[in-house]
Coordinates of C-alpha atoms and ligand atoms in Angstrom, one line a residue:
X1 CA 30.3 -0.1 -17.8
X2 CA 26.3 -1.4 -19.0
X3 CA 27.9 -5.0 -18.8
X4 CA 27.2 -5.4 -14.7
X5 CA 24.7 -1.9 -14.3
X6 CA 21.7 -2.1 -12.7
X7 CA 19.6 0.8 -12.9
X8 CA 16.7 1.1 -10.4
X9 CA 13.3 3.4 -11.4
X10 CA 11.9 4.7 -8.7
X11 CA 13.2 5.6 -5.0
X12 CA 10.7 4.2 -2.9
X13 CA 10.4 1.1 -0.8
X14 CA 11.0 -1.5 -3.0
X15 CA 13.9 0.2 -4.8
X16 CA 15.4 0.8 -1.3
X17 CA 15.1 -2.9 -0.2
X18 CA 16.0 -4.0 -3.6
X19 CA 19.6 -2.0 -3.4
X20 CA 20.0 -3.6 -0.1
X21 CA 19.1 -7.0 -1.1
X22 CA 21.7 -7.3 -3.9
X23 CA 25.1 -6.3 -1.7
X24 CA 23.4 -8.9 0.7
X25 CA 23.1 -11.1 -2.1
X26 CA 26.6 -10.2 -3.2
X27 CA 25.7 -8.5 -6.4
X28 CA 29.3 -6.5 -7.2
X29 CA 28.3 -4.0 -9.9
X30 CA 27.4 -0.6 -9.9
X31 CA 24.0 -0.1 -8.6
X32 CA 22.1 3.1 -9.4
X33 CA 18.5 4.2 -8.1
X34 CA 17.0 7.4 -9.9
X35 CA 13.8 8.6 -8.0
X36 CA 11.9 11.6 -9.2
X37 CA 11.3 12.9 -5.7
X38 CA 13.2 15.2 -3.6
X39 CA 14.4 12.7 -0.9
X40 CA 15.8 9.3 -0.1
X41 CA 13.7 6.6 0.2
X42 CA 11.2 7.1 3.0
X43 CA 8.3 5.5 4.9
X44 CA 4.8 6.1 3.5
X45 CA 2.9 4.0 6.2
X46 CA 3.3 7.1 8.6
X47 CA 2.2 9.7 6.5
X48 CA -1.8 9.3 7.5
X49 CA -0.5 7.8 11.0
X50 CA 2.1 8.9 13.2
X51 CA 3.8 11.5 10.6
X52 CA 0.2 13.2 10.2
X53 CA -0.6 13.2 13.9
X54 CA 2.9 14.7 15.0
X55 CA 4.0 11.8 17.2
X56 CA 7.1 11.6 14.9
X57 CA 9.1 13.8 12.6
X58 CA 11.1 14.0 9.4
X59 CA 14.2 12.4 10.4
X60 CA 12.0 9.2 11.3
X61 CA 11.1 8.8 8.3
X62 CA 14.0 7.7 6.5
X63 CA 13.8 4.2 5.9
X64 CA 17.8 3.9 6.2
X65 CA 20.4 6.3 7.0
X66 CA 21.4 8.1 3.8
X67 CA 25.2 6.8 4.5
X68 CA 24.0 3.4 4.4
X69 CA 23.3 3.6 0.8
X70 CA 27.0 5.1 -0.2
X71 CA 28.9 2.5 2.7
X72 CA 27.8 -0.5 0.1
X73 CA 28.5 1.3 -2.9
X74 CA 24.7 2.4 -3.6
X75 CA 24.4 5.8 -6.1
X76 CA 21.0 7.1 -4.7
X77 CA 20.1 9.9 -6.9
X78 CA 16.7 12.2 -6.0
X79 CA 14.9 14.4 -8.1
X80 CA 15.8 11.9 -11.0
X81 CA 13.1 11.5 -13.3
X82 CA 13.0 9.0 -15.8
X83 CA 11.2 10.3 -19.4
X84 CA 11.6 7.0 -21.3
X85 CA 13.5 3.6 -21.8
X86 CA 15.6 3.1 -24.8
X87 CA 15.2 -1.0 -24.7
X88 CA 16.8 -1.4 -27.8
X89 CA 20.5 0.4 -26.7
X90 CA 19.9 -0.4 -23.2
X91 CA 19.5 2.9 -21.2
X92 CA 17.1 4.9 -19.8
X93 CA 16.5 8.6 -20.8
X94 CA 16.4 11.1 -18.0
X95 CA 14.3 14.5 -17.9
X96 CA 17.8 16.6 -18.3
X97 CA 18.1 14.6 -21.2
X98 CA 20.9 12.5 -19.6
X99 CA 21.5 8.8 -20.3
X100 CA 22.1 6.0 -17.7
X101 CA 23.2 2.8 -19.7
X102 CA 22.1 -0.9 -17.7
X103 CA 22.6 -4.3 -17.8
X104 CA 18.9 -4.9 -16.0
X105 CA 16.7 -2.4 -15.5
X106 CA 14.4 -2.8 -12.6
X107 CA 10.7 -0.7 -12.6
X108 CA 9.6 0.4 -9.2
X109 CA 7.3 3.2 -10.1
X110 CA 4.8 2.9 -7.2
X111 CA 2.0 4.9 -8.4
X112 CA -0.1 7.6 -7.8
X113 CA -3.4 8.7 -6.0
X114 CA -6.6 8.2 -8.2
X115 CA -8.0 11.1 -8.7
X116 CA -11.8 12.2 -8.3
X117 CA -13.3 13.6 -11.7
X118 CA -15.6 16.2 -10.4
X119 CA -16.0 19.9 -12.5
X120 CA -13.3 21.7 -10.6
X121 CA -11.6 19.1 -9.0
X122 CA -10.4 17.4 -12.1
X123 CA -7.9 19.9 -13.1
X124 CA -4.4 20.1 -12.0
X125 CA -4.9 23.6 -10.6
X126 CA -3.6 22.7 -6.8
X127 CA -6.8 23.6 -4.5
X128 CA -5.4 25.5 -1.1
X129 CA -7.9 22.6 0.7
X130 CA -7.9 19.9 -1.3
X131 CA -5.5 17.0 -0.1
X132 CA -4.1 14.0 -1.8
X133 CA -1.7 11.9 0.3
X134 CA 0.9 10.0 -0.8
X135 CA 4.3 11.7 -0.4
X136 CA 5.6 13.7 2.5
X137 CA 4.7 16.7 0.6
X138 CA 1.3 16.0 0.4
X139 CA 1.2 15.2 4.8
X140 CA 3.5 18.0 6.0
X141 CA 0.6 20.2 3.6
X142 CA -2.5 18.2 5.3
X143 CA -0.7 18.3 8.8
X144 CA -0.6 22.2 8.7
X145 CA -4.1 22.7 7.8
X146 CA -5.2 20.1 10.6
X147 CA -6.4 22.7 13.2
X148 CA -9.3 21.8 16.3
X149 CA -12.6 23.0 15.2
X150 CA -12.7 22.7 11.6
X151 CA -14.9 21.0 9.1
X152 CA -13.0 17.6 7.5
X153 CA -15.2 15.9 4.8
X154 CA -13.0 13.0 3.7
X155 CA -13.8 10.8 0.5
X156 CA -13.3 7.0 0.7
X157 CA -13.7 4.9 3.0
X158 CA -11.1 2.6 3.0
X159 CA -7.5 2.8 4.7
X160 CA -6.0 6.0 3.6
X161 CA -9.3 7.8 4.6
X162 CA -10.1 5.9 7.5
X163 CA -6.8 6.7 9.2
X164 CA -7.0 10.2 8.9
X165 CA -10.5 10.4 9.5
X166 CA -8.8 8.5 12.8
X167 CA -6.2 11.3 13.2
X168 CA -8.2 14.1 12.6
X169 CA -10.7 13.3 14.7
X170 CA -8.2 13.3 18.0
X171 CA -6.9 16.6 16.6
X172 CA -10.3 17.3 17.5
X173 CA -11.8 18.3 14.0
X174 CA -15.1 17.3 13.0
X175 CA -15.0 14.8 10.5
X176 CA -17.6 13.6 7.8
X177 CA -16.3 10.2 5.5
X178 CA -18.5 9.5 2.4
X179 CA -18.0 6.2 1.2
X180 CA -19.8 5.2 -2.3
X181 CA -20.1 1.4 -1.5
X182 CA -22.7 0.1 1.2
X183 CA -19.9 0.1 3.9
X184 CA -16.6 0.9 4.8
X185 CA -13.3 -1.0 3.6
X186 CA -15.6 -3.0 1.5
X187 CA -12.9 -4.4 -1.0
X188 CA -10.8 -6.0 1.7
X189 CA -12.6 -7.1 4.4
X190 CA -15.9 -8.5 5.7
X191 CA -19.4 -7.0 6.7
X192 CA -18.9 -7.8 10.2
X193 CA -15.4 -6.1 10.4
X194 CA -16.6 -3.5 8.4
X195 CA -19.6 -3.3 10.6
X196 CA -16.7 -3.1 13.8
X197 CA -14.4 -0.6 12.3
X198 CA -17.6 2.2 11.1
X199 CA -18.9 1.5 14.9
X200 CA -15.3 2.1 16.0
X201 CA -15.2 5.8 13.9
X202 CA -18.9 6.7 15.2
X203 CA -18.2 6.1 18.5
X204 CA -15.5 8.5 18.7
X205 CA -17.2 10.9 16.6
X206 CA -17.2 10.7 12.6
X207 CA -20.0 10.7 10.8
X208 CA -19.5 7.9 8.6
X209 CA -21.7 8.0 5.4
X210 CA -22.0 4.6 3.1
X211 CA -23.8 4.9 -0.2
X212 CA -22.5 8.7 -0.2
X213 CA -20.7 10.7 -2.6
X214 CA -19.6 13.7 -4.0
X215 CA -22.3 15.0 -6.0
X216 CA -21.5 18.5 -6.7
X217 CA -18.5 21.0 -5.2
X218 CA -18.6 24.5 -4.3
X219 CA -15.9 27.1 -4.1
X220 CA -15.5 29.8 -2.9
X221 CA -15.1 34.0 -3.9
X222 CA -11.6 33.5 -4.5
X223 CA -12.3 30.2 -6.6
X224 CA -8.9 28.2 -4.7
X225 CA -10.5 26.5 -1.8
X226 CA -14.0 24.1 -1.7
X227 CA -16.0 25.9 0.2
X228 CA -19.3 23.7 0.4
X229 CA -19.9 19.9 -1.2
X230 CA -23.8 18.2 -1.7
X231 CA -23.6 14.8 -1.5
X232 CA -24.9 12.0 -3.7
X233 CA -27.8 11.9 -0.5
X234 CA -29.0 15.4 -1.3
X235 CA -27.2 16.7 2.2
X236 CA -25.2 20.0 1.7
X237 CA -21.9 19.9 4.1
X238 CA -19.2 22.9 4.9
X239 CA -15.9 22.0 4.0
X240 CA -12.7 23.5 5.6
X241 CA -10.7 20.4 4.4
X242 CA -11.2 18.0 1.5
X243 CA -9.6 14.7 1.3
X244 CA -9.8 12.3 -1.0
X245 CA -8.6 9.0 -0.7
X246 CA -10.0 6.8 -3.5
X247 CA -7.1 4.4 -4.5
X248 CA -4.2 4.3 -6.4
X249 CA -2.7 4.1 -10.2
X250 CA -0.3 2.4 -10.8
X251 CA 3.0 4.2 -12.8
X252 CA 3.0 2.0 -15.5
X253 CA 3.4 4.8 -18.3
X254 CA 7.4 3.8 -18.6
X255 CA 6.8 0.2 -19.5
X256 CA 3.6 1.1 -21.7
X257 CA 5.5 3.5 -24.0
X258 CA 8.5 1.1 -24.2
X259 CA 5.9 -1.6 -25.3
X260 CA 6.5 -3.9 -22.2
X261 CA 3.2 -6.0 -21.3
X262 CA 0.4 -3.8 -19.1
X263 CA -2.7 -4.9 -17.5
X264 CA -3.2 -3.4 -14.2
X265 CA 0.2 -2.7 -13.5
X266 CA 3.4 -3.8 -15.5
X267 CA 2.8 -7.7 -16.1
X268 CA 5.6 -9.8 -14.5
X269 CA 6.2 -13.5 -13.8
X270 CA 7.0 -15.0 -10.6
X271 CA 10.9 -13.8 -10.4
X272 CA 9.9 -10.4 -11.5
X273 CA 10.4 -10.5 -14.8
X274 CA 8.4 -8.5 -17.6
X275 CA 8.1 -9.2 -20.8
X276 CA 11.4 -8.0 -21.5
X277 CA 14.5 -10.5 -20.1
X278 CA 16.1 -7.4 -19.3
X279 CA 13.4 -5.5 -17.4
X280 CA 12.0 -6.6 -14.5
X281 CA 9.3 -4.8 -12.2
X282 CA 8.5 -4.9 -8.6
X283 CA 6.2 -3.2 -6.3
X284 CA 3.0 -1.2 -6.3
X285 CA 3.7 -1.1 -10.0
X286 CA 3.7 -4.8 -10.6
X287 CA 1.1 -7.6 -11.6
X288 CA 2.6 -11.0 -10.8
X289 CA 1.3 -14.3 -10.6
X290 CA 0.2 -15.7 -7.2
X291 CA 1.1 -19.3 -6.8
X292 CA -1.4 -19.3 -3.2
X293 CA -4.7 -17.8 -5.3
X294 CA -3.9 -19.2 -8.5
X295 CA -4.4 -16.1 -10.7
X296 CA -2.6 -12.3 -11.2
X297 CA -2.5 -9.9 -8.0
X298 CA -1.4 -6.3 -8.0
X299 CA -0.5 -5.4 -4.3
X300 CA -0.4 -2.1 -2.9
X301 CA 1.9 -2.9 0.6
X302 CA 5.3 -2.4 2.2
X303 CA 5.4 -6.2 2.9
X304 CA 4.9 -7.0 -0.7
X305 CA 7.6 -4.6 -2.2
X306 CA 9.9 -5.8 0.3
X307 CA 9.1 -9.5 -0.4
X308 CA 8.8 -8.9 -4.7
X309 CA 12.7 -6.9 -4.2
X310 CA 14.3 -9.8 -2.7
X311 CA 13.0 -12.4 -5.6
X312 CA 13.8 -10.0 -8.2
X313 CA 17.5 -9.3 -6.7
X314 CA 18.1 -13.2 -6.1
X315 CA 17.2 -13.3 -10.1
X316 CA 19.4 -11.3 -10.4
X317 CA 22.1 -12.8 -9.1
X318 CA 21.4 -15.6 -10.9
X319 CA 19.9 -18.2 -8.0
X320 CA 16.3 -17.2 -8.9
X321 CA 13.1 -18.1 -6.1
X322 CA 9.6 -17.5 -7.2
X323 CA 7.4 -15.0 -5.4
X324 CA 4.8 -17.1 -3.6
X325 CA 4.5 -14.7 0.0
X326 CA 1.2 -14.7 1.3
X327 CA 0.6 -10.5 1.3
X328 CA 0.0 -8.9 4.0
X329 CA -0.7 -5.4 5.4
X330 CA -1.8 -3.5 8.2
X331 CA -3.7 -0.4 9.4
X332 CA -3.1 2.0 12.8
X333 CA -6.8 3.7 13.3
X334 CA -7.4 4.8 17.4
X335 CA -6.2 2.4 19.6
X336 CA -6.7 -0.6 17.0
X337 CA -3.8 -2.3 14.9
X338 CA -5.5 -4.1 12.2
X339 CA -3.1 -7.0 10.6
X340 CA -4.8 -8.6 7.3
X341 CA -2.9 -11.7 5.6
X342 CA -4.1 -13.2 2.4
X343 CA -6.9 -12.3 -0.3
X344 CA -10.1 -12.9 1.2
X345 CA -12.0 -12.5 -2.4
X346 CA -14.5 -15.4 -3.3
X347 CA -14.5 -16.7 0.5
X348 CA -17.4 -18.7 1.2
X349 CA -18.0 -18.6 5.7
X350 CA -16.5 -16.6 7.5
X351 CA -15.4 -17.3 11.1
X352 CA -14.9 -14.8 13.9
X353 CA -12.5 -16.0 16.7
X354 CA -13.2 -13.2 20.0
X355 CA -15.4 -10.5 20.7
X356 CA -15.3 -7.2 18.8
X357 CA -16.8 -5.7 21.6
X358 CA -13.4 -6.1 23.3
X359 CA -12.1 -4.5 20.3
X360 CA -9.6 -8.1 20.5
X361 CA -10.8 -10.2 17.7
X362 CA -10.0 -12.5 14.7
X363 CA -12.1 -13.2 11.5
X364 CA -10.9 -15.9 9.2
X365 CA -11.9 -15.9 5.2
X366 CA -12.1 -19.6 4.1
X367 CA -13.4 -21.4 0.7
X368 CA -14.4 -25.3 1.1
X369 CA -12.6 -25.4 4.2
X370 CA -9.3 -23.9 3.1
X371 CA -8.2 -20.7 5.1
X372 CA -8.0 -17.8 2.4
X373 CA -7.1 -15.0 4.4
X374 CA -7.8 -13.6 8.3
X375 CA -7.8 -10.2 9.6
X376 CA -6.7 -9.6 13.4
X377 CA -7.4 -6.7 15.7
X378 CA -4.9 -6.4 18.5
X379 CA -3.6 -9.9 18.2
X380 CA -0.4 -9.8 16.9
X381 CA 0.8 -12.8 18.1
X382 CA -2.1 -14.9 16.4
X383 CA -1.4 -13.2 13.6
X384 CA 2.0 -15.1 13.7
X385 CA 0.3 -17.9 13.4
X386 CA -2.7 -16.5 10.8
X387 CA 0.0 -16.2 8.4
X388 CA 1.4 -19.7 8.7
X389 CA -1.9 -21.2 8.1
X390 CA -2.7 -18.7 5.2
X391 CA 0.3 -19.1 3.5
X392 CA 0.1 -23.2 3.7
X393 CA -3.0 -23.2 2.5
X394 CA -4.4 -25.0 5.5
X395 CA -7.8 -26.5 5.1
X396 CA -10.0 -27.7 7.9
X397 CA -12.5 -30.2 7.7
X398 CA -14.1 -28.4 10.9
X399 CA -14.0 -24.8 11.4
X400 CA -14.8 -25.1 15.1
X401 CA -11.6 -24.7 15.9
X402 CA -10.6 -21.6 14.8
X403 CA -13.3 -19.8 16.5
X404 CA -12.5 -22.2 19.8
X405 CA -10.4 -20.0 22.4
X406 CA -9.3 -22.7 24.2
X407 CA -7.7 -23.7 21.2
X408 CA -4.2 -22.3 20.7
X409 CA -4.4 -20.9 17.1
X410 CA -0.4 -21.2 17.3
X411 CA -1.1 -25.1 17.5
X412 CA -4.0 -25.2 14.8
X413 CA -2.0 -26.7 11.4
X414 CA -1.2 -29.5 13.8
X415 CA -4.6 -30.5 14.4
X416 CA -6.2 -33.5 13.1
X417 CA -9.0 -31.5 11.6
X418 CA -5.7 -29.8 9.3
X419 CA -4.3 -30.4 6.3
X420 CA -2.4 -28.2 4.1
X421 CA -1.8 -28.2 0.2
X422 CA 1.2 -25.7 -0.1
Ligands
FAD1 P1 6.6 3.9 -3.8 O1 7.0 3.8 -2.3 O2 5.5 4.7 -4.2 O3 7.9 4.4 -4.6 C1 7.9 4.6 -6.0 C2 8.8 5.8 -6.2 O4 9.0 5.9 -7.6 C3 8.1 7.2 -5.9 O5 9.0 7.9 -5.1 C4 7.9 7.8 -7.2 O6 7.8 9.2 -7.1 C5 9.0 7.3 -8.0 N1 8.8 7.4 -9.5 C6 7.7 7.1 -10.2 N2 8.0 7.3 -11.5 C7 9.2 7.7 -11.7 C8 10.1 8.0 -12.8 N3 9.6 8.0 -14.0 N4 11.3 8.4 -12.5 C9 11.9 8.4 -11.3 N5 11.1 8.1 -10.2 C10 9.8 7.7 -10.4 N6 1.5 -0.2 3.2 C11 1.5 -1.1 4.2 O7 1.9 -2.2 4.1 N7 1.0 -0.8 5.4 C12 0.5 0.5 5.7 O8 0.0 0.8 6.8 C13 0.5 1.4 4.6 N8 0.0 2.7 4.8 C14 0.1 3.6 3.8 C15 -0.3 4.9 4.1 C16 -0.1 5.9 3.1 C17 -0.5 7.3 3.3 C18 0.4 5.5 1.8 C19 0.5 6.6 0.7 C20 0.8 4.2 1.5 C21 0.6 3.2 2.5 N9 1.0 1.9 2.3 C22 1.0 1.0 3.4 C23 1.4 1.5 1.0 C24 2.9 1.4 0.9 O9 3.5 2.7 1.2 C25 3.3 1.1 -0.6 O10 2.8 -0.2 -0.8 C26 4.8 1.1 -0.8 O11 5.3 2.4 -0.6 C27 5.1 0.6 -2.2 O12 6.5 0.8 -2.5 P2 7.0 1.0 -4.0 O13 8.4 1.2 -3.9 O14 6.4 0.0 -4.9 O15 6.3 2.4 -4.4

């Protein structure tokens, strides 16, 4: 039975692609996928969008049709959790003390929202107001409580918080984000887009607060609910709803306890493997090594698990390819779809193509001329072509092309200014 088994961790996005990418691959053998929640794989990108706004319910969440999984011979199992890996006999232990025997064992743990460490938000003690998001649990439980009128204080200023700073305030609640770096989204994109999307929020109504904290909470008679916070800038604010959006863990305690390799997720090489020939890992929960930045990258996006599940099922089915997408990832705030491509850390100019003010515009990250990364706001199609360049590491020995309209961006990496290294 172990000598064809795989054995998934995990029921979330890159389990479910990974499934479905080995009976396209023609893997044969049993394939099993134990996830610790209480559904089938589902979309997470809705949950502070669409899902948390009501435009769409449950049943659109499903990222397949649960039939789907049985039709190709796929054992989804839910509210599976998985207490430990035996490496040694080859199985993993189960929290009803069962045992499921593998061949390869694939980790695709996700992770987990960070939480803040506050007196009285730091215990596990479930606070009627205070909202974490990253299952359906956790929106259907913010959706109810999202009622016109009230006071939403929201912590972090980066996606997660943004976009339901976004949603909340059509919903018509009044809504406060305190963001402890000088600006919003700070980690992934520019000043200037920052700059745009706080603009964006303000205009329609949030107070947006950089340099701002949580300083001290209040609660109130009955001890369950925040009441009050002060933030870091001495300003005392009412608080109906809390939510906190500061980033994520990653769910690397499996792999740590069975002595696999850790450092910011569970340390892989290009094909997915860890440190075990047996194991492989893919997902929020991975580290891998980018080819197109030259060092480790833990990515936190659908595109990325999808991409990292069909590399680690063509290894194993024995025809391996290396993991060298350029990641990508996108946010839904108001009218604006924001599309990022590449890592724009260590860029050195920065070129804007379009107007922000037509809330239609481009930036492009480069580093001695070589295009790193590029964000696009409501331009999908030139996003098309962002990701080409990106991803073969185009490098222009004039940037005035990128930010020249007249200029199809489509026909850029043909340009004599272009070259590319990948
Ligand atoms: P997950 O989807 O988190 O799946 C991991 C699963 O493993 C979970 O169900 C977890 O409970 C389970 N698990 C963990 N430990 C165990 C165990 N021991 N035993 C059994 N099961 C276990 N990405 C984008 O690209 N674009 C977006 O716009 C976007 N928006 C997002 C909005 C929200 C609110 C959230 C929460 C995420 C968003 N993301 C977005 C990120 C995206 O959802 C993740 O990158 C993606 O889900 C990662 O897939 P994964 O399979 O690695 O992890």
């Amino acid at each position: 039975m172990k000598s064809d088994r795989v054995v998934i961790v995990g029921a979330g996005h890159a389990a479910s692609e990974l499934a479905g990418a080995l009976r396209q691959q023609r893997y044969a053998g049993p394939v099993v996928v134990l996830g610790d929640e209480t559904r089938f794989p589902y979309h997470r990108p809705p949950l502070s969008k669409a899902f948390l706004s009501g435009e769409i319910d449950l049943e659109a969440l499903d990222l397949k049709p649960r039939d789907s999984y049985t039709r190709v011979g796929v054992d989804v199992r839910t509210g599976a959790r998985v207490e430990a890996l035996d490496r040694r006999r080859k199985h993993v232990v189960l929290s009803d003390g069962s045992r499921e025997p593998y061949r390869k064992l694939v980790l695709a743990t996700g992770g987990r929202p960070r939480r803040l460490t506050l007196p009285g938000l730091e215990c596990d003690r479930p606070l009627s107001n205070v909202h974490y998001l990253r299952t359906i649990e956790d929106a259907v439980r913010l959706r109810d409580q999202l009622q016109p009128g009230l006071e939403l204080v929201v912590v972090g200023g980066g996606y997660i918080g943004l976009e339901v700073a976004a949603t909340a305030r059509q919903h018509g609640l009044h809504v406060t984000v305190l963001e402890a770096l000088p600006r919003v989204l700070a980690r992934v994109t520019a000043p200037e887009v920052s700059s745009f999307y706080a603009a964006v929020h303000r205009s329609a109504g949030v107070d947006i607060r950089t340099n701002a904290a949580i300083a001290a909470v209040e609660f109130d008679t009955s001890g369950d609910a925040v009441k009050a916070i002060r933030s870091t800038d001495g300003s005392v604010l009412p608080v109906d709803l809390l939510v906190i959006g500061v980033g994520l863990v990653p769910n690397v305690e499996l792999a740590q306890a069975a002595g696999l390799e850790v450092e910011n997720g569970v340390v892989v090489d290009a094909f997915g493997q860890t440190s075990d020939p047996d194991i492989l890992a893919i997902g929020d929960c991975s580290n891998y090594p980018s080819d197109l930045y030259g060092r480790r990258v833990r990515i936190e996006s659908v595109p990325n698990a999808s991409a990292q599940a069909r590399v680690a099922a063509a290894w194993i089915c024995g025809r391996p390819a290396a993991h060298n997408a350029a990641p990508w990832f996108w946010s839904d705030q108001y009218d604006l779809k924001l599309q990022i491509v590449g890592l724009s850390e260590g860029y050195d100019s920065l070129v804007v193509r379009g107007k922000p003010e037509e809330r239609s515009f481009m930036a492009f990250y480069l580093r001695g001329g070589r295009i790193l990364a590029a964000d696009a706001v409501n331009r999908p199609a030139e996003f098309m072509a962002a990701k080409r360049l990106v991803a073969e590491k185009t490098r222009l020995s004039s940037q005035d092309l990128l930010g020249d309209e007249s200029w199809p961006l489509q026909n850029l990496h043909r340009a004599p200014v272009a070259s590319h290294i990948g």
